XYZ file of C-alpha atoms in Angstrom:
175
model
C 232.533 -80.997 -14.319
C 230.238 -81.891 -11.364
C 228.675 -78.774 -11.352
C 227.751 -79.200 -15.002
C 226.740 -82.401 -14.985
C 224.286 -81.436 -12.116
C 222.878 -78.567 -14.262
C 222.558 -81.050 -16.979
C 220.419 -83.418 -15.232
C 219.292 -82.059 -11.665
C 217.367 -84.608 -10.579
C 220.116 -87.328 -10.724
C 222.667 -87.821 -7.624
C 225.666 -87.115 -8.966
C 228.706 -87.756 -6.657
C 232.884 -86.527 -7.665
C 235.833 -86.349 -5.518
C 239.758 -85.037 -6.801
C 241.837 -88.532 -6.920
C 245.746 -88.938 -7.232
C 246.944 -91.362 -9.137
C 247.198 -92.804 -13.112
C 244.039 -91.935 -14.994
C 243.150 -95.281 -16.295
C 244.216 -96.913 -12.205
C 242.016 -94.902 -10.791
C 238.952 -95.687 -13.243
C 239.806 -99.202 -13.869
C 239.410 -99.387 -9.844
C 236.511 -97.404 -9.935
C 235.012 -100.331 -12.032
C 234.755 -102.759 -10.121
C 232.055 -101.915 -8.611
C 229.762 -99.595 -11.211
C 227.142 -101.026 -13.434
C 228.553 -98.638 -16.432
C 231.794 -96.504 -16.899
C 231.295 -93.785 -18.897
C 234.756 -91.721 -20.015
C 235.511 -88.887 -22.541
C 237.436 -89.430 -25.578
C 240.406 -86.907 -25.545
C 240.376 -87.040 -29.783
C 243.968 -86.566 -30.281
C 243.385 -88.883 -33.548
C 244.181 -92.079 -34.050
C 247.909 -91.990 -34.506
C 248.615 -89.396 -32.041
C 246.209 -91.890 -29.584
C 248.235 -94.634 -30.327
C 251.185 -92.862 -29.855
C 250.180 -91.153 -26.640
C 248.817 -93.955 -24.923
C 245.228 -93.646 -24.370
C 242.842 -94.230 -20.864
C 239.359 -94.714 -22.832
C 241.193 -97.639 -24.580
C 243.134 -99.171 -21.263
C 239.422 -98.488 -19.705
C 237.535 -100.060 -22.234
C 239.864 -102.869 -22.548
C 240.244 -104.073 -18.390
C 237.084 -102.604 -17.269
C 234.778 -104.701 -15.057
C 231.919 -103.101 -16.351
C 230.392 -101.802 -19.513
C 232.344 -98.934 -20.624
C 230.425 -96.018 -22.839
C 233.405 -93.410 -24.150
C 231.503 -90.368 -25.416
C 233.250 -88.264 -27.655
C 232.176 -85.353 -30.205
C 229.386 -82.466 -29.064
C 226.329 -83.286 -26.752
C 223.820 -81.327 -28.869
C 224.855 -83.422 -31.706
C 220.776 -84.377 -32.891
C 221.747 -85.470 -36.063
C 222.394 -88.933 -37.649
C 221.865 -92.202 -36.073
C 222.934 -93.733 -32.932
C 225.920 -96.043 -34.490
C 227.047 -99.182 -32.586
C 229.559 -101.879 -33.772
C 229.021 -105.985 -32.340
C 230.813 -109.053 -32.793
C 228.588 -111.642 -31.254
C 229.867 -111.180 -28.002
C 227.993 -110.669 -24.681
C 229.791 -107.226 -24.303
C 228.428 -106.013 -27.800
C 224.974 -107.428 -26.493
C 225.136 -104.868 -23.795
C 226.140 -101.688 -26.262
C 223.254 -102.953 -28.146
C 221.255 -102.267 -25.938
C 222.600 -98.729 -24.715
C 222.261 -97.561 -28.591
C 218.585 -98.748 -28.279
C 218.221 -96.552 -25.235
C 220.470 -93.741 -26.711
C 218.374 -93.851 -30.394
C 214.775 -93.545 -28.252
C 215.962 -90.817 -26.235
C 217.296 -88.536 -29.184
C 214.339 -89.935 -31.345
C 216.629 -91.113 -33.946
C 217.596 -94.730 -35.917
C 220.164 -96.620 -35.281
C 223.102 -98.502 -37.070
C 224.225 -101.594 -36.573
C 227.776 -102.264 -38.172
C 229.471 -105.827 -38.272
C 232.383 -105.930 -39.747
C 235.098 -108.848 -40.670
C 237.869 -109.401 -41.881
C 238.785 -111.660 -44.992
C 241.145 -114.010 -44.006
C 244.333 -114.068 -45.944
C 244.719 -116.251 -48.762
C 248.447 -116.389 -50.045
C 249.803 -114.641 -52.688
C 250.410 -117.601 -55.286
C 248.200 -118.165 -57.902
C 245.840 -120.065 -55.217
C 245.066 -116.975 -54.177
C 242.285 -116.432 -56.994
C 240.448 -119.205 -55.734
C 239.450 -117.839 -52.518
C 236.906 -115.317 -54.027
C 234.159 -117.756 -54.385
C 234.875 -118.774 -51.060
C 234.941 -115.430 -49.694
C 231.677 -114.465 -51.220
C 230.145 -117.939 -49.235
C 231.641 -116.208 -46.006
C 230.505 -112.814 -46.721
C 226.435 -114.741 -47.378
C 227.212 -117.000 -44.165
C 227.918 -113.963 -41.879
C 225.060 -111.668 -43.562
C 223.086 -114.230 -42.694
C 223.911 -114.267 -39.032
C 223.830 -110.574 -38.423
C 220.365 -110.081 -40.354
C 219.008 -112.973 -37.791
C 220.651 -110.647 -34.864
C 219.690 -107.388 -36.837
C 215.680 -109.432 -36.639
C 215.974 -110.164 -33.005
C 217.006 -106.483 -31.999
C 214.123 -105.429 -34.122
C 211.688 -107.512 -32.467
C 212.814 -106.034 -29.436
C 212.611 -102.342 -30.262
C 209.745 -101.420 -32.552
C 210.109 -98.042 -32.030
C 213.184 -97.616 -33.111
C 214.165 -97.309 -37.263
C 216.916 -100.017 -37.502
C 219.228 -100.149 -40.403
C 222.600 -102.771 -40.852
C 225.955 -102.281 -42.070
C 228.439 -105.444 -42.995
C 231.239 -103.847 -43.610
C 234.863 -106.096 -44.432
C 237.990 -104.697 -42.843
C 239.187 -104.384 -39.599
C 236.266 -103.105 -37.046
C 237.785 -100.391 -35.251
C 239.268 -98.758 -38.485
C 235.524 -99.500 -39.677
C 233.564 -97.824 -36.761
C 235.821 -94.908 -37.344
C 235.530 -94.500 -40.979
């Protein structure tokens, strides 16, 4: 792996050692003190993840750092640069690394929010909640096409396009 990465980027000091212990230990330790984690995704699938246990997740959940999990082929030029956000500092950050990622491929990016609609009962109350929901669904557009404006702003280079999706993010990002 070093010796590819090297070839891959030769100008960039690129430092590996062998290190016993649990995969997701060892990298979660390695985090405190790196300014990004990047880890492979093994793409077992989502069940057999799930089932397996996974170290991206465990990584990307306890890391002290941002944590970038690269999956799928490296000459993939194709297709935007897709990143998913919530409003929180951390999704700030993988804003901005899809920003960098989009200008260095020369390609758009896609901002996806997505929410879920909270549950309303099953009685016959339960038809009232549409008008509602469609106020939530305008409220939150609203809010991401402000942040959608502000990233914009920042990177004029860069096509941006927005996706409000309902449903549960990660199932979301996958789809």
């Amino acid at each position: 792996a070093l010796a590819e990465a090297r070839e891959v980027e030769p100008g960039l000091a690129i430092d590996g050692r062998p290190v016993l212990g649990d995969p997701a230990g060892v990298l979660l330790d390695a985090s405190y003190g790196a300014s990004c984690l990047v880890v492979g995704g093994h793409g077992r699938g989502r069940l057999a993840g799930l089932l397996a246990g996974s170290v991206s997740q465990e990584v990307a959940f306890y890391a002290r750092c941002p944590v970038a999990i690269v999956r799928g082929r490296a000459d993939a030029a194709e297709g935007p640069v897709v990143v998913g956000v919530d409003g929180s500092a951390s999704s700030h950050l993988a804003v901005d690394l899809a920003f960098e990622q989009a200008a260095a491929r020369g390609c758009a990016v896609t901002i996806v929010f997505a929410y879920e609609r909270p549950f309303t009962g099953l009685g016959p109350e339960a038809a009232e909640p549409l008008a509602e929901d469609e106020r939530l669904r305008a409220d939150v557009g609203r809010d991401f096409s402000q942040a959608v404006a502000h990233w914009r702003d920042q990177h004029p280079a860069v096509q941006v396009e927005q996706d409000l999706a309902t449903g549960k993010p990660g199932t979301v990002l996958v789809d």
